[in-house]
Short mmCIF file of C-alpha atoms in Angstrom, two decimals:
data_model
loop_
_atom_site.label_atom_id
_atom_site.label_comp_id
_atom_site.label_asym_id
_atom_site.label_seq_id
_atom_site.Cartn_x
_atom_site.Cartn_y
_atom_site.Cartn_z
CA UNK A 1 39.82 40.55 78.37
CA UNK A 2 39.62 38.45 75.16
CA UNK A 3 35.91 37.85 75.80
CA UNK A 4 35.05 41.56 75.97
CA UNK A 5 32.92 43.11 73.23
CA UNK A 6 35.38 45.90 72.68
CA UNK A 7 38.29 43.50 72.20
CA UNK A 8 36.23 41.36 69.83
CA UNK A 9 35.29 44.45 67.79
CA UNK A 10 38.83 45.63 67.53
CA UNK A 11 39.98 42.19 66.56
CA UNK A 12 37.37 41.89 63.80
CA UNK A 13 38.24 45.31 62.54
CA UNK A 14 41.89 44.30 62.29
CA UNK A 15 40.98 41.18 60.40
CA UNK A 16 38.87 43.06 57.89
CA UNK A 17 41.64 45.60 57.31
CA UNK A 18 44.15 42.79 56.89
CA UNK A 19 41.92 41.10 54.29
CA UNK A 20 41.43 44.32 52.38
CA UNK A 21 45.26 44.97 52.41
CA UNK A 22 45.85 41.47 51.07
CA UNK A 23 43.35 42.04 48.25
CA UNK A 24 44.89 45.42 47.35
CA UNK A 25 48.39 43.90 47.29
CA UNK A 26 47.10 41.28 44.75
CA UNK A 27 45.97 43.83 42.25
CA UNK A 28 49.35 44.55 40.59
CA UNK A 29 49.98 40.78 40.13
CA UNK A 30 46.54 40.21 38.68
CA UNK A 31 46.98 43.23 36.38
CA UNK A 32 50.36 41.85 35.22
CA UNK A 33 48.51 38.66 34.20
CA UNK A 34 46.46 40.72 31.85
CA UNK A 35 43.20 40.83 33.80
CA UNK A 36 41.00 43.90 33.25
CA UNK A 37 39.99 46.21 36.11
CA UNK A 38 36.51 44.66 36.03
CA UNK A 39 37.91 41.11 36.17
CA UNK A 40 40.18 41.98 39.10
CA UNK A 41 37.35 43.63 41.02
CA UNK A 42 35.15 40.63 40.43
CA UNK A 43 37.84 38.09 41.40
CA UNK A 44 38.69 39.94 44.58
CA UNK A 45 35.07 40.77 45.43
CA UNK A 46 35.75 44.50 45.47
CA UNK A 47 33.50 47.38 44.52
CA UNK A 48 34.53 48.91 41.25
CA UNK A 49 34.77 52.65 41.67
CA UNK A 50 36.69 54.46 38.97
CA UNK A 51 37.24 58.19 39.22
CA UNK A 52 38.45 60.07 36.24
CA UNK A 53 41.67 61.80 36.95
CA UNK A 54 42.30 64.91 34.82
CA UNK A 55 45.33 64.82 32.57
CA UNK A 56 48.26 66.75 33.89
CA UNK A 57 48.50 68.86 30.74
CA UNK A 58 44.79 69.39 30.37
CA UNK A 59 43.97 73.03 30.18
CA UNK A 60 47.57 74.15 29.91
CA UNK A 61 48.81 75.90 26.80
#
């Protein structure tokens, strides 16, 4: 069973998800150390995608 292609694919996918989760869990600690978003993305080898979130009060009178 462990030699099957499907098993190996699922195992690799699980490892990748675990690695990403670990990186994402590191973000608050790196931010607390004063690193910028760009520095954190570079240190963790993550793509930097920033979406602008509209202000809650924007457009309200």
